[in-house]
Amino acid sequence: MPEFVGAVDQGTTSTRFMIFDHDGNEVAKAQLEHAQILPRSGWVEHDPVEIWERTNTVMQNAVREGGLSASDLTAVGITNQRETTVVWDPRTGRPYYNAIVWQDTRTDSIAAALEREGHGEVIRRKAGLPPATYFSGGKIKWMLENVDGLREAAEQGHAIFGNTDCWVLWNLTGGPDGGIHATDVTNASRTMLMNLETLDWDDELLGIFGIPRAMLPTINPSSHAEAYGQARTSRPLRSAVPITGVLGDQQAATVGQVCFATGEAKNTYGTGNFLVLNTGTDLVRSEHGLLTTVAYQFGDSPAIYALEGSMAVTGSAVQWLRDQLKIITTAAESERLASTVEDNGGMYFVPAFSGLFAPYWRSDARGAIVGLSRFHTNGHLARAALEAICYQSRDVVEAMEQDSGVHLDVLKVDGGVTANDLCMQIQADVLGVPVSRPVVAETTALGAAYAAGLATGFWRDTDELRSHWQESRRWAPQWNDEQRDEGYAGWKKAVERTLDWVTVT
């Protein structure tokens, strides 16, 4: 009997394939980066063909390096960078254009027009999302209006859309030779095109964006024994392994952190930060700038909803210190440099490089460093960058408490930045609640594996998954209320300085 579950984790900067055992332990992993294409200011693209080639390679490498064969896998799950939009020809598998990445802001005029024309409230009510550059619907619309011949091809059924989960699944299951064009409820909920109540594409929303329904994939539960088919024997695993789980990356991390109870929350620290609060079967509509989204749906069970706060630039602000300012040579050095000072010295750094996401949703914002004096050093700037990660998370936690009435007792954390102990201590200080990091840090891939394994009976139920979760470290708050309030007031004042820098038409 197969003893392992695999997971494709197709992320913003890299793709990896991970293999887990029955206890949720990592058995093997392979990972490759892909190019970040930046044709203009605010534009971010990926090459879908490169992503598929990287997926092929990491799947083969992980199986080989783990000393395994595909027959050792009971199932495969897929998780992915959400909202990153691919449109391709199903007859050939050729993309019509590069993938437009979730960070891309070229659709700001489309988002502004939706609000101006009165469609914003309909989108919020039906899709749970504000009109914003972040989501897939505006990116599809932009392609249809700007890629020669694409509108005609779409109307003839020769152009189909998917986020990168859909692109990987279609290729794994045969591509032009019968590939399955499907997605799950979590990815569909990030398009501005799915009705959160019906869990199906909404004709009124499709009409607002001018998107033919024929372009869109079938929407399935996140965990299902049959809906996603099998990997073709001609594909990287060379075996008909069932694909039984699909989840957007932040929902996958929520599953990997076993946040299955109403009121449980996790925060993933990567390129951006993504804080997700489980609201159960209740569809909580945010009045404070958060997203209402689907957390997961397992088989025939009802969908579980969530409130999410998405922050565009957090870990990537540290990369900016490394790659643009060159005050550090590795991201890990940010902790050492920030530790050379006791506090931020009154300096705040708001990294609104792509505008501000939750809870502000201001595409006119741009980054700012404020409160500078000759006293300040590169250590203060590094400290301010780490604090920016934590203050943006507090903005979201405050909004969640207002929307849901839930006060966090503890915040579960995961992602690359959680290796920075100073940043996690600052997070506990800024929030005033303990911060908890799990033993298995790769919660995104683990969540996709969990979804796949639940569908096949590899894992019995969510209680069994919860029994596997173990804490690696916990940070307790050290600031007093006065320090916490003073620091947050300075942050809010700094945020105000970032607004109205770009005119959005």
XYZ file of C-alpha atoms in Angstrom:
505
model
C 0.000 0.000 0.000
C 1.379 3.484 -0.839
C 2.870 5.149 2.243
C 3.263 8.762 1.131
C 1.418 11.794 -0.260
C 2.961 14.335 -2.641
C 2.240 18.046 -3.005
C 3.046 20.498 -5.795
C 3.578 23.956 -4.311
C 3.601 26.415 -7.209
C 4.604 29.693 -5.596
C 5.365 33.273 -6.576
C 9.131 32.846 -6.816
C 9.578 29.081 -7.080
C 7.927 25.712 -7.564
C 8.563 22.739 -5.318
C 7.388 19.191 -4.867
C 7.260 17.761 -1.363
C 6.519 14.258 -0.143
C 5.089 13.580 3.330
C 4.591 10.445 5.405
C 1.559 9.474 7.468
C 2.719 11.570 10.426
C 3.005 14.680 8.257
C 6.790 14.597 8.248
C 8.766 15.722 5.202
C 10.328 12.781 3.368
C 11.705 14.470 0.248
C 11.687 17.885 -1.436
C 12.924 19.514 -4.624
C 12.590 23.201 -5.483
C 13.434 25.491 -8.406
C 13.004 29.237 -8.872
C 11.500 30.805 -11.993
C 12.108 34.205 -13.564
C 10.380 37.370 -12.365
C 9.528 39.371 -15.500
C 9.136 43.128 -14.890
C 8.371 44.775 -18.256
C 7.195 48.099 -16.784
C 6.817 49.790 -13.430
C 4.050 47.971 -11.552
C 3.901 45.065 -14.018
C 4.890 41.583 -12.810
C 4.757 38.513 -15.056
C 5.800 34.849 -15.130
C 6.364 32.509 -18.061
C 3.732 29.738 -17.740
C 5.797 27.359 -19.881
C 8.766 27.816 -17.556
C 6.513 27.140 -14.555
C 5.288 23.883 -16.095
C 8.849 22.844 -16.962
C 9.951 23.571 -13.383
C 6.997 21.539 -12.086
C 8.075 18.580 -14.212
C 11.636 18.772 -12.955
C 10.916 19.139 -9.229
C 8.438 16.255 -9.248
C 10.973 13.961 -10.849
C 13.823 15.156 -8.636
C 11.946 14.804 -5.349
C 10.852 11.251 -6.101
C 14.357 10.282 -7.184
C 16.165 12.002 -4.327
C 13.779 10.412 -1.835
C 14.656 6.981 -3.199
C 11.002 6.444 -4.085
C 8.870 5.614 -7.089
C 5.541 7.075 -8.113
C 3.831 3.883 -6.906
C 4.792 4.920 -3.353
C 2.417 7.909 -3.608
C -1.234 7.392 -2.704
C -2.181 10.812 -4.120
C -0.927 14.260 -5.082
C -2.243 17.655 -4.012
C -1.674 21.016 -5.682
C -1.326 24.414 -4.044
C -0.497 27.625 -5.830
C 0.063 31.350 -5.915
C -3.489 32.613 -6.094
C -4.836 35.243 -8.524
C -1.879 34.817 -10.906
C -3.681 34.563 -14.231
C -2.921 32.307 -17.201
C -4.884 32.179 -20.492
C -3.955 29.508 -23.020
C -5.085 27.669 -26.139
C -6.474 24.239 -25.133
C -5.705 22.881 -28.614
C -1.960 23.475 -28.291
C -1.236 24.307 -24.653
C 0.406 27.575 -25.690
C -0.239 30.597 -23.464
C -1.557 33.679 -25.249
C 0.427 35.913 -22.902
C 2.686 35.662 -19.875
C 0.982 34.914 -16.569
C -0.016 38.194 -14.912
C 1.058 37.894 -11.278
C -1.107 38.758 -8.267
C 1.248 41.655 -7.407
C 0.751 43.307 -10.813
C -0.985 46.717 -10.767
C -1.662 47.339 -14.476
C -5.403 46.857 -13.907
C -5.722 49.822 -11.532
C -7.779 51.760 -14.086
C -10.103 48.764 -14.500
C -10.604 48.547 -10.729
C -11.238 52.293 -10.501
C -13.770 52.141 -13.344
C -15.663 49.313 -11.633
C -16.110 51.508 -8.566
C -16.934 54.586 -10.602
C -19.597 52.732 -12.598
C -21.272 51.397 -9.458
C -20.229 47.746 -9.756
C -18.140 47.703 -6.598
C -20.997 46.918 -4.236
C -22.234 44.040 -6.404
C -18.744 42.517 -6.481
C -18.361 42.884 -2.716
C -21.779 41.357 -2.012
C -21.465 38.407 -4.377
C -17.730 37.686 -4.456
C -16.693 39.003 -1.036
C -13.911 41.063 -2.620
C -13.338 44.738 -3.378
C -12.543 45.733 -6.969
C -8.745 45.648 -6.855
C -5.740 44.921 -9.028
C -5.046 41.868 -6.857
C -7.704 39.538 -8.267
C -7.942 37.480 -11.460
C -11.074 38.973 -13.040
C -9.476 42.296 -13.921
C -6.417 40.532 -15.308
C -8.551 38.387 -17.633
C -10.399 41.506 -18.766
C -7.096 43.272 -19.461
C -5.871 40.351 -21.582
C -9.114 40.197 -23.545
C -8.820 43.905 -24.306
C -5.080 44.067 -25.017
C -3.895 40.752 -26.516
C -4.520 40.659 -30.269
C -7.101 38.076 -31.292
C -7.762 36.832 -27.760
C -11.354 38.067 -27.503
C -12.275 36.284 -30.723
C -10.455 33.110 -29.639
C -12.273 33.134 -26.283
C -15.669 33.487 -27.928
C -14.837 30.520 -30.182
C -13.789 28.359 -27.222
C -10.104 28.485 -28.148
C -8.913 30.339 -25.046
C -9.290 29.110 -21.462
C -8.334 30.650 -18.117
C -6.919 29.363 -14.887
C -4.849 30.424 -11.931
C -1.612 28.452 -11.778
C -3.286 25.507 -9.994
C -5.477 25.045 -13.055
C -2.520 25.393 -15.453
C -0.501 22.739 -13.577
C -3.494 20.388 -13.239
C -4.405 20.659 -16.929
C -0.857 19.832 -17.956
C -0.463 16.990 -15.448
C -3.636 15.323 -16.639
C -2.816 15.378 -20.338
C -2.681 18.969 -21.566
C -4.022 19.155 -25.136
C -4.743 15.416 -24.928
C -7.734 15.553 -22.577
C -6.290 17.634 -19.754
C -8.791 18.412 -16.994
C -9.790 22.082 -16.872
C -10.831 22.465 -13.232
C -10.125 24.472 -10.104
C -11.298 24.441 -6.507
C -13.544 26.746 -4.505
C -10.647 28.545 -2.815
C -8.986 29.588 -6.059
C -12.317 30.427 -7.690
C -13.140 32.669 -4.734
C -10.151 34.882 -5.661
C -11.354 35.883 -9.119
C -14.219 38.370 -8.412
C -16.284 36.024 -10.606
C -17.581 33.366 -8.169
C -20.698 33.772 -6.049
C -19.767 32.872 -2.479
C -23.244 31.544 -1.723
C -23.712 29.309 -4.778
C -19.995 28.410 -5.136
C -20.409 28.792 -8.895
C -19.515 31.357 -11.551
C -21.987 34.220 -11.451
C -23.536 35.462 -14.706
C -23.916 39.041 -13.460
C -20.262 39.206 -12.452
C -19.168 37.664 -15.756
C -21.215 40.312 -17.554
C -19.579 43.125 -15.574
C -16.136 41.930 -16.667
C -17.156 40.840 -20.156
C -15.722 37.336 -19.687
C -17.214 34.373 -21.599
C -18.219 31.552 -19.254
C -16.630 29.023 -21.637
C -13.180 30.315 -20.608
C -13.634 29.251 -17.001
C -12.758 25.948 -15.312
C -15.175 23.692 -13.455
C -15.291 24.498 -9.733
C -14.782 21.522 -7.396
C -14.286 20.949 -3.648
C -10.732 21.375 -2.357
C -10.510 17.676 -1.502
C -12.202 15.124 -3.768
C -11.433 11.541 -4.745
C -12.400 11.825 -8.415
C -12.902 15.435 -9.577
C -9.295 16.114 -10.595
C -8.451 12.873 -12.384
C -5.015 11.261 -12.507
C -1.548 12.234 -13.646
C -0.914 10.832 -17.116
C 1.764 8.173 -17.481
C 3.398 10.402 -20.102
C 3.806 13.149 -17.503
C 6.550 13.635 -14.872
C 5.580 10.840 -12.450
C 5.230 8.292 -15.270
C 2.355 6.798 -13.296
C -1.412 7.304 -12.979
C -1.289 8.815 -9.487
C -4.649 10.351 -8.397
C -4.752 14.114 -7.974
C -7.206 14.590 -5.136
C -6.527 17.966 -3.523
C -6.333 21.562 -4.785
C -6.073 24.645 -2.576
C -4.876 28.215 -3.001
C -1.666 28.706 -1.051
C -3.035 30.632 1.928
C -5.987 28.310 2.359
C -3.551 25.390 2.119
C -1.483 26.930 4.919
C -4.675 27.269 6.973
C -5.264 23.529 6.540
C -1.591 22.760 7.209
C -1.840 24.742 10.459
C -4.977 22.678 11.313
C -7.094 25.810 11.810
C -10.290 23.765 11.559
C -12.214 25.420 14.410
C -14.109 28.689 14.142
C -11.951 31.499 15.505
C -8.582 29.865 14.782
C -6.169 31.945 12.707
C -2.810 31.665 11.014
C -0.453 34.191 9.449
C 1.868 33.200 6.604
C 4.984 35.330 6.150
C 6.330 35.146 2.628
C 6.605 37.633 -0.219
C 3.528 39.159 1.382
C 1.640 38.362 4.579
C -1.673 36.545 4.581
C -3.680 36.316 7.773
C -6.677 33.968 7.631
C -9.376 33.562 10.298
C -11.716 30.554 10.142
C -15.356 31.706 10.428
C -16.889 28.245 9.988
C -19.941 27.822 7.798
C -20.868 31.468 8.449
C -20.212 33.806 5.556
C -18.996 36.910 7.434
C -19.084 40.008 5.241
C -16.323 42.421 6.162
C -17.047 46.048 6.904
C -13.428 46.866 7.713
C -11.448 46.187 4.555
C -10.963 42.416 4.746
C -11.747 39.741 2.189
C -14.495 37.198 2.646
C -13.239 34.001 1.088
C -13.579 30.219 1.119
C -11.156 28.537 3.525
C -11.709 24.998 2.180
C -14.325 22.435 1.247
C -13.710 18.741 1.861
C -15.735 16.356 -0.295
C -19.485 16.731 0.093
C -19.221 18.658 3.369
C -20.318 22.308 3.455
C -17.775 24.954 2.518
C -15.882 26.572 5.390
C -15.447 30.330 5.055
C -12.797 32.739 6.297
C -11.882 36.365 6.673
C -8.515 37.188 5.145
C -6.188 40.124 5.333
C -3.727 40.208 2.430
C -0.601 42.365 2.694
C 1.316 42.744 -0.554
C 4.832 43.630 0.629
C 6.265 42.170 3.817
C 9.081 39.648 3.328
C 9.782 41.258 -0.029
C 10.589 44.496 1.845
C 13.575 42.650 3.321
C 14.502 41.520 -0.187
C 14.396 45.185 -1.202
C 16.936 46.007 1.499
C 19.116 43.243 0.068
C 18.683 43.664 -3.689
C 18.055 47.385 -4.182
C 19.643 49.135 -1.192
C 22.280 46.409 -0.665
C 22.584 47.077 3.072
C 22.441 43.311 3.648
C 23.684 40.432 1.500
C 21.177 37.802 2.677
C 17.652 38.084 4.045
C 18.822 36.397 7.255
C 21.217 39.309 7.897
C 18.244 41.573 8.538
C 17.879 40.077 12.019
C 21.511 40.691 12.936
C 21.436 44.255 11.593
C 18.126 45.100 13.274
C 19.504 43.729 16.559
C 22.188 46.427 16.611
C 19.566 48.931 17.822
C 17.142 48.770 20.739
C 14.164 50.203 18.858
C 13.269 52.045 15.662
C 14.342 55.417 17.040
C 11.100 56.962 15.784
C 11.662 55.807 12.181
C 8.872 54.010 10.301
C 9.062 52.278 6.927
C 5.782 51.655 5.056
C 6.616 49.419 2.044
C 3.606 50.332 -0.097
C 5.469 49.458 -3.301
C 2.296 48.114 -4.956
C -0.126 50.300 -3.064
C -1.654 49.120 0.208
C -3.770 45.969 0.408
C -5.900 45.056 3.428
C -7.423 46.779 5.222
C -6.790 50.000 3.256
C -7.092 48.973 -0.424
C -5.345 52.098 -1.657
C -3.673 51.612 -5.028
C -2.608 55.277 -4.922
C -0.224 54.637 -2.011
C 3.531 54.328 -2.438
C 6.327 53.433 -0.046
C 7.689 55.893 2.484
C 10.373 56.111 5.171
C 9.420 58.763 7.718
C 10.749 60.202 10.967
C 14.366 60.329 9.748
C 17.147 62.221 11.491
C 20.963 62.072 11.331
C 20.814 59.789 14.365
C 19.407 56.930 12.322
C 21.511 54.087 10.926
C 21.016 51.146 8.615
C 20.205 49.171 11.760
C 17.185 51.392 12.380
C 16.060 50.872 8.779
C 16.368 47.092 9.111
C 14.413 47.238 12.371
C 11.732 49.406 10.748
C 11.415 46.873 7.902
C 10.770 44.043 10.373
C 8.329 46.220 12.297
C 6.497 47.021 9.047
C 5.786 43.310 8.624
C 4.333 43.189 12.117
C 2.384 46.444 12.048
C 0.683 45.500 8.778
C -0.393 42.280 10.482
C -1.781 44.261 13.421
C -3.824 46.391 11.008
C -5.460 43.179 9.799
C -5.948 41.678 13.277
C -7.690 44.873 14.414
C -10.042 44.697 11.416
C -10.757 41.001 12.055
C -11.701 41.657 15.644
C -14.084 44.413 14.529
C -15.678 42.227 11.855
C -15.936 38.953 13.755
C -15.857 39.872 17.433
C -13.120 37.250 17.851
C -10.115 38.228 19.978
C -7.078 36.106 19.210
C -5.641 34.076 22.065
C -2.632 33.014 19.986
C -1.464 33.561 16.410
C -0.090 30.539 14.518
C 2.653 31.566 12.111
C 4.483 29.973 9.195
C 6.558 30.923 6.172
C 10.148 31.934 5.600
C 10.172 35.075 7.782
C 9.299 33.014 10.875
C 12.945 31.888 10.937
C 13.688 35.473 12.037
C 13.334 35.228 15.825
C 13.518 38.995 16.331
C 10.686 39.594 13.874
C 8.494 37.040 15.633
C 9.225 38.654 19.001
C 8.271 42.037 17.560
C 5.062 40.470 16.215
C 4.109 39.223 19.676
C 4.950 42.643 21.143
C 2.957 44.578 18.534
C -0.120 42.327 18.851
C 0.022 41.691 22.583
C -0.689 37.983 22.084
C 1.622 34.930 21.918
C 2.975 33.851 18.529
C 3.357 30.119 17.848
C 5.483 28.439 15.169
C 4.935 24.751 14.271
C 7.587 22.049 13.959
C 6.722 21.516 10.279
C 7.277 24.940 8.748
C 6.192 24.009 5.202
C 2.503 24.331 6.008
C 1.403 25.337 2.503
C 2.600 22.128 0.865
C 1.513 20.139 3.924
C -2.028 21.523 3.644
C -2.264 20.448 0.002
C -1.020 16.998 1.003
C -3.584 16.840 3.807
C -6.418 17.704 1.384
C -5.239 15.021 -1.050
C -4.800 12.392 1.665
C -8.207 13.034 3.227
C -9.864 12.319 -0.123
C -8.234 8.880 -0.397
C -8.590 7.827 3.240
C -4.832 8.089 3.834
C -5.825 10.291 6.769
C -9.073 9.489 8.521
C -10.342 12.955 9.462
C -9.323 16.414 10.641
C -8.941 15.204 14.237
C -6.179 12.894 13.069
C -4.499 15.787 11.270
C -4.741 17.945 14.390
C -2.961 15.251 16.393
C 0.101 15.659 14.140
C 0.526 19.396 14.809
C 3.360 20.254 17.192
C 4.704 23.583 18.383
C 8.348 24.392 17.733
C 8.561 27.733 19.547
C 6.343 30.331 21.184
C 7.068 34.035 21.672
C 5.317 35.874 24.518
C 4.707 39.648 24.398
C 7.305 41.781 26.213
C 6.046 45.310 25.549
C 3.706 47.033 27.973
C 0.474 48.655 26.806
C 2.047 52.123 26.606
C 4.848 50.924 24.326
C 2.373 49.037 22.172
C -0.022 51.963 21.797
C 2.733 54.507 21.125
C 4.346 52.330 18.474
C 1.072 51.662 16.676
C 0.111 55.344 16.702
C 3.398 56.146 14.978
C 2.734 53.467 12.367
C -0.745 54.811 11.578
C 0.694 58.311 11.196
C 3.317 56.958 8.789
C 0.683 55.148 6.723
C -1.127 58.436 6.191
C 2.033 59.831 4.566
C 1.965 57.134 1.862
C -1.465 57.995 0.445
C -2.339 59.985 -2.710
C 1.030 59.557 -4.424
C -0.360 58.071 -7.644
C -3.347 59.277 -9.650
C -5.648 56.359 -10.531
C -8.017 57.066 -13.409
